[in-house]
CSV table of C-alpha atoms in Angstrom, one decimal:
chain,number,residue,atom,x,y,z
S,281,MET,CA,-51.2,-104.5,86.9
S,282,ASN,CA,-47.2,-105.1,88.2
S,283,THR,CA,-44.7,-104.9,86.3
S,284,GLU,CA,-43.4,-109.1,86.1
S,285,ARG,CA,-47.4,-109.7,84.3
S,286,LYS,CA,-46.6,-106.9,81.9
S,287,VAL,CA,-43.1,-107.4,81.0
S,288,ALA,CA,-45.2,-111.6,80.6
S,289,ARG,CA,-47.8,-110.2,78.0
S,290,VAL,CA,-44.6,-108.5,75.7
S,291,LEU,CA,-42.2,-111.7,75.9
S,292,PRO,CA,-44.7,-113.7,73.3
S,293,TRP,CA,-44.3,-111.1,70.9
S,294,MET,CA,-40.6,-110.7,70.8
S,295,MET,CA,-40.3,-114.5,70.3
S,296,LEU,CA,-42.3,-113.7,67.4
S,297,VAL,CA,-39.7,-110.7,66.3
S,298,MET,CA,-37.0,-113.9,67.1
S,299,ILE,CA,-38.4,-116.5,64.7
S,300,SER,CA,-39.5,-114.3,61.9
S,301,ALA,CA,-36.3,-112.4,61.5
S,302,SER,CA,-34.2,-115.7,62.0
S,303,SER,CA,-36.5,-117.5,59.8
S,304,LEU,CA,-35.3,-114.7,57.0
S,305,LEU,CA,-31.5,-115.5,57.6
S,306,ASN,CA,-32.0,-119.4,57.5
S,307,ALA,CA,-34.2,-119.0,53.7
S,308,PHE,CA,-31.4,-116.8,52.4
S,309,SER,CA,-28.6,-119.2,53.7
S,310,ILE,CA,-30.8,-122.1,51.2
S,311,ILE,CA,-31.2,-120.1,48.2
S,312,PRO,CA,-27.8,-118.7,47.3
S,313,ALA,CA,-27.5,-120.4,44.0
S,314,LEU,CA,-30.8,-119.0,42.7
S,315,LEU,CA,-29.7,-115.6,43.8
S,316,ALA,CA,-26.6,-116.0,42.2
S,317,HIS,CA,-28.2,-117.0,39.1
S,318,TYR,CA,-31.1,-114.1,39.4
S,319,PHE,CA,-28.1,-111.3,40.1
S,320,ASN,CA,-25.7,-113.0,37.2
S,321,VAL,CA,-23.5,-113.3,39.4
S,322,ASN,CA,-20.7,-115.5,40.6
S,323,ALA,CA,-20.9,-117.6,43.6
S,324,ALA,CA,-17.7,-115.9,45.3
S,325,THR,CA,-19.8,-112.5,45.0
S,326,MET,CA,-23.0,-113.9,46.5
S,327,SER,CA,-21.5,-114.9,49.8
S,328,TRP,CA,-20.9,-111.5,50.8
S,329,GLN,CA,-24.2,-111.6,51.7
S,330,THR,CA,-23.8,-113.9,53.8
S,331,VAL,CA,-20.5,-112.8,55.0
S,332,VAL,CA,-22.4,-109.2,55.4
S,333,ILE,CA,-25.5,-110.8,57.5
S,334,THR,CA,-23.3,-113.2,59.8
S,335,LEU,CA,-21.1,-110.1,60.6
S,336,ALA,CA,-24.5,-107.9,61.5
S,337,MET,CA,-25.3,-110.9,63.4
S,338,GLY,CA,-22.4,-111.3,65.7
S,339,VAL,CA,-22.2,-107.1,66.0
S,340,ALA,CA,-25.7,-106.5,67.1
S,341,GLY,CA,-26.2,-109.8,69.7
S,342,ILE,CA,-23.3,-108.1,72.1
S,343,VAL,CA,-24.2,-104.6,71.4
S,344,TYR,CA,-27.7,-104.8,72.4
S,345,ALA,CA,-26.9,-107.5,75.4
S,346,THR,CA,-24.5,-105.4,77.0
S,347,LEU,CA,-25.8,-101.9,76.3
S,348,ALA,CA,-29.4,-103.5,78.2
S,349,ASP,CA,-27.4,-103.3,81.4
S,350,TYR,CA,-27.3,-99.2,80.5
S,351,ILE,CA,-30.1,-98.3,78.7
S,352,SER,CA,-33.9,-99.4,79.1
S,353,ILE,CA,-34.6,-102.4,76.9
S,354,ARG,CA,-37.6,-100.6,75.6
S,355,ARG,CA,-36.0,-98.3,73.9
S,356,LEU,CA,-33.5,-100.8,72.5
S,357,MET,CA,-36.2,-102.6,71.1
S,358,ILE,CA,-37.9,-99.9,69.5
S,359,VAL,CA,-34.6,-99.6,67.4
S,360,GLY,CA,-33.9,-102.6,66.9
S,361,LEU,CA,-37.7,-103.0,65.5
S,362,ILE,CA,-37.3,-99.5,63.0
S,363,LEU,CA,-34.0,-101.0,61.9
S,364,MET,CA,-35.5,-103.9,61.2
S,365,THR,CA,-38.6,-102.5,59.4
S,366,ALA,CA,-36.4,-100.5,57.0
S,367,GLY,CA,-34.2,-103.3,55.8
S,368,LEU,CA,-37.7,-105.7,54.9
S,369,LEU,CA,-38.6,-102.7,52.8
S,370,LEU,CA,-35.5,-101.9,51.4
S,371,GLY,CA,-35.3,-105.0,50.4
S,372,PHE,CA,-38.5,-105.8,49.3
S,373,PHE,CA,-38.9,-102.8,46.7
S,374,PHE,CA,-34.9,-102.7,45.9
S,375,SER,CA,-34.9,-106.1,45.4
S,376,HIS,CA,-33.5,-106.1,41.5
S,377,ASN,CA,-30.4,-104.2,43.1
S,378,LEU,CA,-27.6,-106.7,44.8
S,379,LEU,CA,-26.1,-104.1,46.8
S,380,LEU,CA,-29.2,-103.1,48.3
S,381,VAL,CA,-30.3,-106.5,49.5
S,382,ILE,CA,-26.9,-106.7,51.1
S,383,ILE,CA,-27.6,-103.5,52.9
S,384,ALA,CA,-31.5,-104.5,53.5
S,385,SER,CA,-30.3,-108.0,54.5
S,386,ALA,CA,-28.3,-106.3,57.0
S,387,LEU,CA,-30.4,-103.9,58.8
S,388,ALA,CA,-32.8,-106.3,58.7
S,389,THR,CA,-30.5,-108.6,60.9
S,390,LEU,CA,-29.4,-105.7,62.9
S,391,GLY,CA,-32.7,-105.0,64.2
S,392,GLY,CA,-33.7,-108.6,64.1
S,393,GLN,CA,-31.1,-109.3,66.4
S,394,SER,CA,-32.4,-107.5,69.3
S,395,ALA,CA,-34.5,-109.9,70.3
S,396,ASN,CA,-32.4,-112.0,69.9
S,397,ALA,CA,-30.4,-110.5,72.8
S,398,LEU,CA,-32.7,-109.5,74.8
S,399,LEU,CA,-35.3,-111.7,75.0
S,400,LEU,CA,-33.8,-114.2,77.8
S,401,VAL,CA,-32.4,-110.8,80.0
S,402,THR,CA,-36.0,-109.1,79.8
S,403,ALA,CA,-36.8,-112.5,81.4
S,404,VAL,CA,-33.9,-113.0,83.8
S,405,ARG,CA,-34.3,-108.7,84.7
S,406,TYR,CA,-38.6,-109.0,85.4
S,407,LEU,CA,-39.1,-112.2,85.6
S,408,SER,CA,-39.9,-114.7,88.6
S,409,LYS,CA,-37.0,-117.4,88.4
S,410,GLU,CA,-39.8,-120.3,88.0
S,411,ALA,CA,-41.3,-117.7,84.9
S,412,SER,CA,-38.4,-117.0,83.3
S,413,ASP,CA,-36.3,-120.7,83.4
S,414,ARG,CA,-39.1,-121.2,80.8
S,415,TYR,CA,-38.0,-118.8,78.8
S,416,PHE,CA,-34.5,-120.7,78.4
S,417,GLY,CA,-36.3,-123.8,76.5
S,418,TYR,CA,-38.4,-121.2,74.6
S,419,TYR,CA,-35.7,-119.3,73.3
S,420,SER,CA,-34.3,-122.5,72.2
S,421,ALA,CA,-37.3,-124.1,70.8
S,422,CYS,CA,-37.3,-120.3,68.8
S,423,ILE,CA,-33.9,-121.0,67.4
S,424,ASN,CA,-34.9,-124.3,65.7
S,425,ALA,CA,-38.3,-123.0,65.0
S,426,ALA,CA,-37.2,-120.2,63.2
S,427,GLN,CA,-34.7,-123.2,61.5
S,428,LEU,CA,-37.9,-125.0,59.8
S,429,LEU,CA,-39.7,-121.6,58.7
S,430,GLY,CA,-36.7,-120.7,56.8
S,431,VAL,CA,-36.6,-124.4,55.0
S,432,LEU,CA,-39.9,-124.0,54.2
S,433,LEU,CA,-39.7,-120.3,53.5
S,434,GLY,CA,-36.2,-120.9,51.3
S,435,GLY,CA,-37.8,-123.6,49.4
S,436,PHE,CA,-41.6,-123.8,49.3
S,437,LEU,CA,-42.4,-119.7,49.1
S,438,THR,CA,-39.3,-118.5,47.0
S,439,SER,CA,-41.1,-121.7,44.8
S,440,TRP,CA,-44.5,-120.3,44.4
S,441,ILE,CA,-44.2,-117.0,44.5
S,442,GLY,CA,-40.4,-116.0,44.5
S,443,TRP,CA,-37.9,-114.8,46.8
S,444,ARG,CA,-38.4,-111.1,47.2
S,445,TYR,CA,-41.1,-112.1,49.1
S,446,LEU,CA,-39.3,-113.4,52.0
S,447,PHE,CA,-38.2,-109.7,52.9
S,448,ILE,CA,-42.4,-109.4,53.8
S,449,PHE,CA,-43.1,-112.3,55.7
S,450,PRO,CA,-41.3,-111.4,58.8
S,451,LEU,CA,-43.3,-107.5,58.7
S,452,ILE,CA,-45.7,-109.8,61.0
S,453,SER,CA,-43.6,-108.4,63.6
S,454,VAL,CA,-43.9,-105.2,63.2
S,455,VAL,CA,-46.6,-105.0,65.5
S,456,THR,CA,-44.7,-106.1,68.5
S,457,ILE,CA,-43.9,-102.5,68.5
S,458,TYR,CA,-47.0,-101.2,70.0
S,459,PHE,CA,-46.2,-104.4,73.3
S,460,VAL,CA,-43.2,-102.7,73.1
S,461,LEU,CA,-44.5,-99.3,73.9
S,462,LYS,CA,-47.5,-100.6,76.3
S,463,TYR,CA,-45.4,-102.8,78.8
S,464,LEU,CA,-41.9,-102.6,78.3
S,465,PRO,CA,-40.9,-100.3,81.3
S,466,GLU,CA,-38.6,-96.9,80.9
S,467,ASP,CA,-36.1,-97.6,83.2
S,468,SER,CA,-32.4,-98.6,83.6
S,469,LYS,CA,-30.6,-101.3,86.1
S,470,LEU,CA,-27.5,-98.8,85.9
S,471,ALA,CA,-29.0,-95.3,85.3
S,472,THR,CA,-26.1,-93.8,87.9
S,473,GLN,CA,-23.3,-95.1,86.0
S,474,LYS,CA,-21.9,-93.4,83.0
S,475,LEU,CA,-21.9,-95.4,79.5
S,476,ASP,CA,-18.5,-97.2,78.7
S,477,VAL,CA,-18.5,-96.0,75.4
S,478,PHE,CA,-15.3,-96.8,74.5
S,479,GLY,CA,-14.9,-100.4,76.1
S,480,ILE,CA,-18.0,-101.4,74.4
S,481,SER,CA,-16.3,-100.0,71.7
S,482,LEU,CA,-13.2,-102.3,71.5
S,483,LEU,CA,-15.9,-105.4,72.7
S,484,THR,CA,-17.9,-104.5,69.2
S,485,LEU,CA,-15.1,-103.8,67.1
S,486,PHE,CA,-13.6,-107.4,69.0
S,487,THR,CA,-16.3,-109.4,68.0
S,488,PHE,CA,-16.7,-107.4,64.2
S,489,LEU,CA,-12.6,-108.8,63.1
S,490,LEU,CA,-13.3,-112.2,64.8
S,491,SER,CA,-16.8,-112.6,62.8
S,492,LEU,CA,-14.6,-111.3,60.0
S,493,PHE,CA,-11.7,-113.7,60.3
S,494,PHE,CA,-14.1,-117.1,60.1
S,495,ASN,CA,-15.7,-115.5,57.2
S,496,GLN,CA,-12.3,-114.3,54.9
S,497,ASN,CA,-10.1,-116.7,57.1
S,498,SER,CA,-7.4,-113.9,57.2
S,499,TRP,CA,-4.9,-114.1,59.8
S,500,THR,CA,-3.9,-110.3,59.5
S,501,ILE,CA,-7.9,-109.9,60.6
S,502,LEU,CA,-7.3,-112.5,63.6
S,503,ALA,CA,-3.5,-110.9,64.5
S,504,LEU,CA,-6.0,-107.5,64.6
S,505,ALA,CA,-9.0,-109.1,67.0
S,506,ILE,CA,-5.7,-110.2,68.9
S,507,ALA,CA,-4.3,-106.9,69.3
S,508,VAL,CA,-7.6,-105.2,70.0
S,509,LEU,CA,-8.3,-108.1,72.7
S,510,ILE,CA,-5.4,-107.4,74.3
S,511,GLY,CA,-6.0,-103.9,74.3
S,512,LEU,CA,-9.2,-104.4,76.3
S,513,TYR,CA,-7.6,-106.3,78.5
S,514,PHE,CA,-5.7,-103.8,79.4
S,515,TYR,CA,-8.5,-101.0,79.7
S,516,ILE,CA,-10.7,-103.2,82.3
S,517,GLY,CA,-8.2,-104.1,84.0
S,518,HIS,CA,-6.9,-100.1,84.4
S,519,HIS,CA,-10.0,-98.2,84.4
S,520,ALA,CA,-12.8,-98.7,87.6
S,521,ASN,CA,-15.7,-97.6,85.4
S,522,ALA,CA,-15.3,-100.0,82.8
S,523,PHE,CA,-18.5,-101.9,81.3
S,524,VAL,CA,-17.6,-105.4,83.1
S,525,SER,CA,-13.8,-105.8,85.4
S,526,LEU,CA,-11.4,-108.9,85.8
S,527,ASP,CA,-13.0,-109.7,88.5
S,528,PHE,CA,-16.1,-110.7,86.7
S,529,PHE,CA,-14.4,-113.5,85.2
S,530,LYS,CA,-13.2,-114.8,88.0
S,531,ASN,CA,-16.6,-116.4,88.7
S,532,LYS,CA,-16.3,-119.9,88.6
S,533,ARG,CA,-19.5,-121.1,87.8
S,534,TYR,CA,-20.3,-118.6,84.8
S,535,THR,CA,-16.7,-119.1,83.5
S,536,LEU,CA,-17.5,-123.1,83.2
S,537,ALA,CA,-20.9,-122.2,82.3
S,538,ILE,CA,-20.3,-120.4,79.3
S,539,ILE,CA,-17.2,-122.9,78.2
S,540,LEU,CA,-19.4,-125.9,78.5
S,541,GLY,CA,-21.7,-123.8,76.5
S,542,GLY,CA,-18.9,-123.4,73.6
S,543,LEU,CA,-18.1,-127.1,73.5
S,544,VAL,CA,-21.5,-128.3,72.6
S,545,ASN,CA,-22.4,-125.3,70.5
S,546,SER,CA,-19.5,-125.6,68.3
S,547,LEU,CA,-21.5,-128.8,66.9
S,548,LEU,CA,-24.5,-127.0,66.4
S,549,VAL,CA,-23.9,-125.6,62.8
S,550,ALA,CA,-20.7,-128.2,62.0
S,551,TYR,CA,-23.4,-131.0,62.5
S,552,PRO,CA,-26.1,-130.1,59.5
S,553,PHE,CA,-22.8,-128.8,57.8
S,554,MET,CA,-21.2,-131.8,57.7
S,555,PHE,CA,-24.7,-133.5,57.3
S,556,SER,CA,-25.1,-131.6,53.8
S,557,PHE,CA,-22.1,-133.1,52.9
S,558,LEU,CA,-22.9,-136.8,54.2
S,559,CYS,CA,-26.1,-136.9,52.4
S,560,ALA,CA,-24.7,-135.6,49.3
S,561,SER,CA,-21.8,-138.1,49.3
S,562,ILE,CA,-24.4,-141.4,49.9
S,563,TYR,CA,-27.2,-140.3,48.6
S,564,HIS,CA,-26.8,-137.7,46.3
S,565,THR,CA,-29.3,-135.3,47.8
S,566,GLN,CA,-29.6,-131.5,47.0
S,567,PRO,CA,-29.6,-129.4,49.5
S,568,LEU,CA,-33.1,-128.5,49.7
S,569,GLN,CA,-33.5,-132.1,50.0
S,570,VAL,CA,-30.9,-132.2,53.0
S,571,SER,CA,-32.9,-129.7,54.3
S,572,GLU,CA,-36.6,-131.3,54.2
S,573,ILE,CA,-34.3,-134.5,56.1
S,574,LEU,CA,-33.6,-132.2,58.5
S,575,ILE,CA,-37.5,-131.2,59.2
S,576,PRO,CA,-38.2,-134.2,61.7
S,577,SER,CA,-35.3,-133.2,64.0
S,578,TYR,CA,-36.6,-129.3,64.2
S,579,ILE,CA,-39.8,-130.6,65.1
S,580,VAL,CA,-38.5,-132.5,68.1
S,581,ALA,CA,-36.1,-130.1,68.8
S,582,ILE,CA,-38.7,-127.2,69.0
S,583,LEU,CA,-40.6,-130.1,71.3
S,584,VAL,CA,-38.1,-130.8,73.6
S,585,ALA,CA,-36.8,-127.3,74.4
S,586,THR,CA,-40.5,-126.1,74.9
S,587,PHE,CA,-40.2,-128.6,77.6
S,588,ALA,CA,-36.9,-128.3,78.8
S,589,SER,CA,-37.7,-126.6,82.3
S,590,ASN,CA,-40.6,-129.3,82.9
S,591,ILE,CA,-37.8,-131.7,82.4
S,592,ALA,CA,-35.4,-130.2,84.7
S,593,LYS,CA,-37.7,-129.8,87.7
S,594,LEU,CA,-38.7,-133.4,87.4
S,595,TRP,CA,-34.8,-134.5,86.7
S,596,GLY,CA,-33.0,-132.0,88.7
S,597,LEU,CA,-30.5,-129.7,86.1
S,598,GLU,CA,-27.1,-132.1,86.5
S,599,ARG,CA,-29.1,-134.8,85.7
S,600,THR,CA,-30.6,-133.1,82.8
S,601,VAL,CA,-27.8,-131.8,81.3
S,602,LEU,CA,-25.8,-135.4,82.1
S,603,ILE,CA,-29.2,-137.0,80.0
S,604,SER,CA,-29.0,-134.4,77.4
S,605,LEU,CA,-25.2,-134.9,76.5
S,606,ALA,CA,-26.0,-139.3,76.5
S,607,LEU,CA,-29.0,-137.8,73.7
S,608,ILE,CA,-26.1,-135.9,71.6
S,609,LEU,CA,-23.8,-139.2,72.3
S,610,ILE,CA,-26.2,-141.7,70.9
S,611,GLY,CA,-27.3,-139.3,67.8
S,612,LEU,CA,-23.8,-139.4,67.1
S,613,LEU,CA,-22.5,-142.4,67.2
S,614,MET,CA,-25.7,-144.0,65.2
S,615,ASP,CA,-25.1,-141.5,62.1
S,616,ALA,CA,-21.3,-143.1,63.0
S,617,ALA,CA,-22.2,-146.8,62.8
S,618,PHE,CA,-26.0,-146.9,60.4
S,619,LEU,CA,-24.9,-144.1,58.0
S,620,GLU,CA,-25.4,-146.2,55.0
S,621,SER,CA,-28.4,-147.8,56.3
S,622,GLY,CA,-31.1,-145.8,54.6
S,623,VAL,CA,-32.2,-141.8,55.0
S,624,TRP,CA,-34.7,-143.1,57.9
S,625,VAL,CA,-31.1,-144.3,60.0
S,626,LEU,CA,-30.1,-140.5,59.7
S,627,VAL,CA,-33.9,-138.7,60.3
S,628,VAL,CA,-33.9,-140.8,63.6
S,629,ALA,CA,-30.0,-139.9,64.8
S,630,SER,CA,-30.2,-136.6,63.8
S,631,SER,CA,-33.4,-136.5,65.4
S,632,ILE,CA,-31.8,-137.7,68.8
S,633,PHE,CA,-29.0,-135.2,68.3
S,634,SER,CA,-31.2,-132.3,67.7
S,635,GLY,CA,-33.6,-133.4,70.8
S,636,GLY,CA,-29.9,-133.3,73.0
S,637,MET,CA,-28.9,-130.3,71.8
S,638,ALA,CA,-32.5,-128.8,72.4
S,639,LEU,CA,-32.3,-130.2,76.3
S,640,PHE,CA,-28.9,-129.2,76.7
S,641,SER,CA,-29.0,-124.9,75.9
S,642,PRO,CA,-31.6,-123.9,78.5
S,643,GLN,CA,-30.2,-125.7,80.9
S,644,VAL,CA,-26.4,-123.7,80.3
S,645,GLN,CA,-28.4,-120.7,80.2
S,646,ALA,CA,-30.1,-121.2,83.4
S,647,LEU,CA,-26.5,-121.6,84.8
S,648,MET,CA,-25.0,-119.0,83.1
S,649,PHE,CA,-27.8,-116.7,84.3
S,650,SER,CA,-27.9,-118.1,87.9
S,651,ALA,CA,-24.2,-116.8,88.0
S,652,LEU,CA,-24.4,-113.6,87.4
S,653,PRO,CA,-24.9,-110.4,89.9
S,654,ALA,CA,-28.5,-108.2,88.7
S,655,ASP,CA,-25.9,-105.7,87.7
S,656,LYS,CA,-24.3,-107.8,85.1
S,657,VAL,CA,-27.4,-109.6,83.4
S,658,GLY,CA,-26.8,-108.0,79.9
S,659,VAL,CA,-23.3,-108.0,79.8
S,660,GLY,CA,-22.9,-111.2,81.4
S,661,SER,CA,-25.3,-112.9,78.3
S,662,GLY,CA,-23.9,-110.7,75.8
S,663,ILE,CA,-20.2,-112.8,76.1
S,664,TYR,CA,-21.5,-116.0,76.4
S,665,GLY,CA,-23.4,-114.8,73.1
S,666,LEU,CA,-19.8,-114.1,72.0
S,667,VAL,CA,-18.6,-118.0,73.0
S,668,PHE,CA,-21.9,-118.8,71.5
S,669,SER,CA,-21.2,-117.7,67.9
S,670,THR,CA,-17.8,-118.2,68.0
S,671,SER,CA,-17.9,-121.5,68.5
S,672,MET,CA,-19.9,-122.3,65.8
S,673,SER,CA,-18.0,-120.6,63.8
S,674,LEU,CA,-14.9,-122.3,64.8
S,675,GLY,CA,-16.5,-125.8,64.8
S,676,THR,CA,-18.3,-125.0,61.3
S,677,ALA,CA,-14.4,-124.4,59.7
S,678,ILE,CA,-12.9,-127.0,61.9
S,679,THR,CA,-15.2,-129.7,59.7
S,680,GLY,CA,-14.6,-127.9,57.0
S,681,THR,CA,-11.2,-129.2,57.1
S,682,LEU,CA,-11.7,-132.4,58.1
S,683,LEU,CA,-13.5,-132.9,55.1
S,684,ALA,CA,-10.9,-132.6,53.2
S,685,ALA,CA,-8.7,-134.2,55.3
S,686,LYS,CA,-6.9,-137.8,53.9
S,687,TRP,CA,-6.1,-139.1,57.2
S,688,LEU,CA,-9.9,-139.6,58.0
S,689,HIS,CA,-10.5,-141.8,54.8
S,690,ASN,CA,-9.1,-144.9,56.6
S,691,PRO,CA,-9.5,-147.2,59.0
S,692,SER,CA,-12.7,-147.7,60.2
S,693,ILE,CA,-13.9,-149.3,63.3
S,694,PHE,CA,-16.9,-150.2,61.7
S,695,PRO,CA,-15.8,-152.7,59.1
S,696,PHE,CA,-19.0,-152.7,57.2
S,697,LEU,CA,-18.3,-149.4,55.6
S,698,SER,CA,-17.8,-148.2,52.4
S,699,THR,CA,-14.5,-146.0,51.5
S,700,THR,CA,-16.9,-143.1,51.1
S,701,ALA,CA,-18.8,-143.2,54.6
S,702,VAL,CA,-15.8,-144.0,56.4
S,703,SER,CA,-14.6,-140.6,56.2
S,704,PHE,CA,-18.3,-139.0,57.3
S,705,SER,CA,-18.0,-142.0,60.1
S,706,ASN,CA,-14.9,-140.8,61.4
S,707,ILE,CA,-15.5,-137.6,61.5
S,708,LEU,CA,-18.7,-138.3,63.5
S,709,LEU,CA,-16.3,-140.5,65.6
S,710,LEU,CA,-14.3,-137.1,66.7
S,711,PHE,CA,-17.3,-135.2,67.3
S,712,ILE,CA,-18.2,-138.2,70.0
S,713,ILE,CA,-14.9,-137.6,71.4
S,714,TRP,CA,-15.6,-134.3,71.7
S,715,ILE,CA,-18.9,-135.0,74.3
S,716,ILE,CA,-17.1,-137.3,76.2
S,717,VAL,CA,-14.6,-134.1,76.8
S,718,THR,CA,-17.3,-132.3,77.8
S,719,MET,CA,-18.8,-134.9,80.1
S,720,THR,CA,-15.9,-135.7,81.2
S,721,LEU,CA,-15.7,-131.8,82.2
S,722,THR,CA,-19.0,-131.4,83.5
S,723,LEU,CA,-18.8,-134.3,85.7
S,724,SER,CA,-15.3,-132.8,87.5
S,725,THR,CA,-16.8,-129.6,88.3
S,726,ARG,CA,-19.7,-130.7,89.4
S,727,LYS,CA,-19.8,-129.4,92.6
S,728,ILE,CA,-18.9,-125.7,91.2
S,729,LEU,CA,-21.6,-125.7,88.5
S,730,PHE,CA,-24.6,-127.5,90.4
S,731,GLY,CA,-23.4,-126.7,94.0
S,732,GLY,CA,-27.5,-125.1,94.8
S,733,ASN,CA,-28.8,-125.7,91.9
S,734,ASP,CA,-30.5,-129.1,92.0
């Protein structure tokens, strides 16, 4: 059995790790009130679980992907699975202790993110282009499947048998370690090069500080992050053996791909974040009910992402990207104009929006990976992940500010909306302008982005 066929056998199991670990985090994101009541703490104290999980996600994503250029993916996955298992068992058996639950969540996140960070790197490194292209869609499908499963687990499992059993469900993916050991090769694409510990540590520190800034809104932390980034810039500019060089960022297609990805992905969390306030204000829904309204959109996104590579093959990469942006635009416009017309309108609009997002992400990932040299797939993927998570945090933070902005309460281009709905409609219109800007950038750089891809 050749290497490609062996690796193809382990990738579905890596997807299982990705879905089960991410579903745990999504489940915890909708039950903070329940946990605060259980531990008899206030919301501010309980929010530290979210803070720690977010920090762990940001750091783990960049570390795993960057190290994949130096250390075999096999070893990294084994470490990840051990950490995840330790965290899950710790959380389940010591669920009466909040501090240990937070530590357990962090360990499970640090471990589970190995699959998130390494799935596409593994596919691109060992599979043919046609085969690896399918995994860009599968990756997006896994993200949406984890969101759907998180809603179901957080809502129904916690109601039936208790929240502590959330730590048990992801243990089904522990069997993946057998397939990792059996099928993933023990090799390294950069075995002859020395691991750049200092450079990767600077990048990790920058990622940690940036994630911490978005959680704590501290300008001191942001200043420290900028200082570390400047230090990283000078380091990679003056060290020939740094894990990445400044010339790496002169790769126009790669740079444009991550910019486009960042622009659109800034709405990936901002939209459901705003959506929850919209539903609460107009339809007086509870958080779990909002999640249930979004269930059809998750299902649509899973289906679209699963067949994204087939769609791109049929329409061509450029046309698929533009159609995906158009779908996002249509979904946002339906929301902005008809948000008071009934919950069913929100279901349809959110499904169109999510379908567009699910179609867009795999194409940008395909563009990004096609622009990377073979020996920089790991660090390139890691930097894309950093831009991805930063843009989502920034988009959510800006949306939070917009929700409190009084200048958005009037006027409205839709005169039939109530005063309660106007501010939400105007925020959605700002989202639309953002997507139009992205479409303009895509069209103006089409020769760089799509040359040789269609």
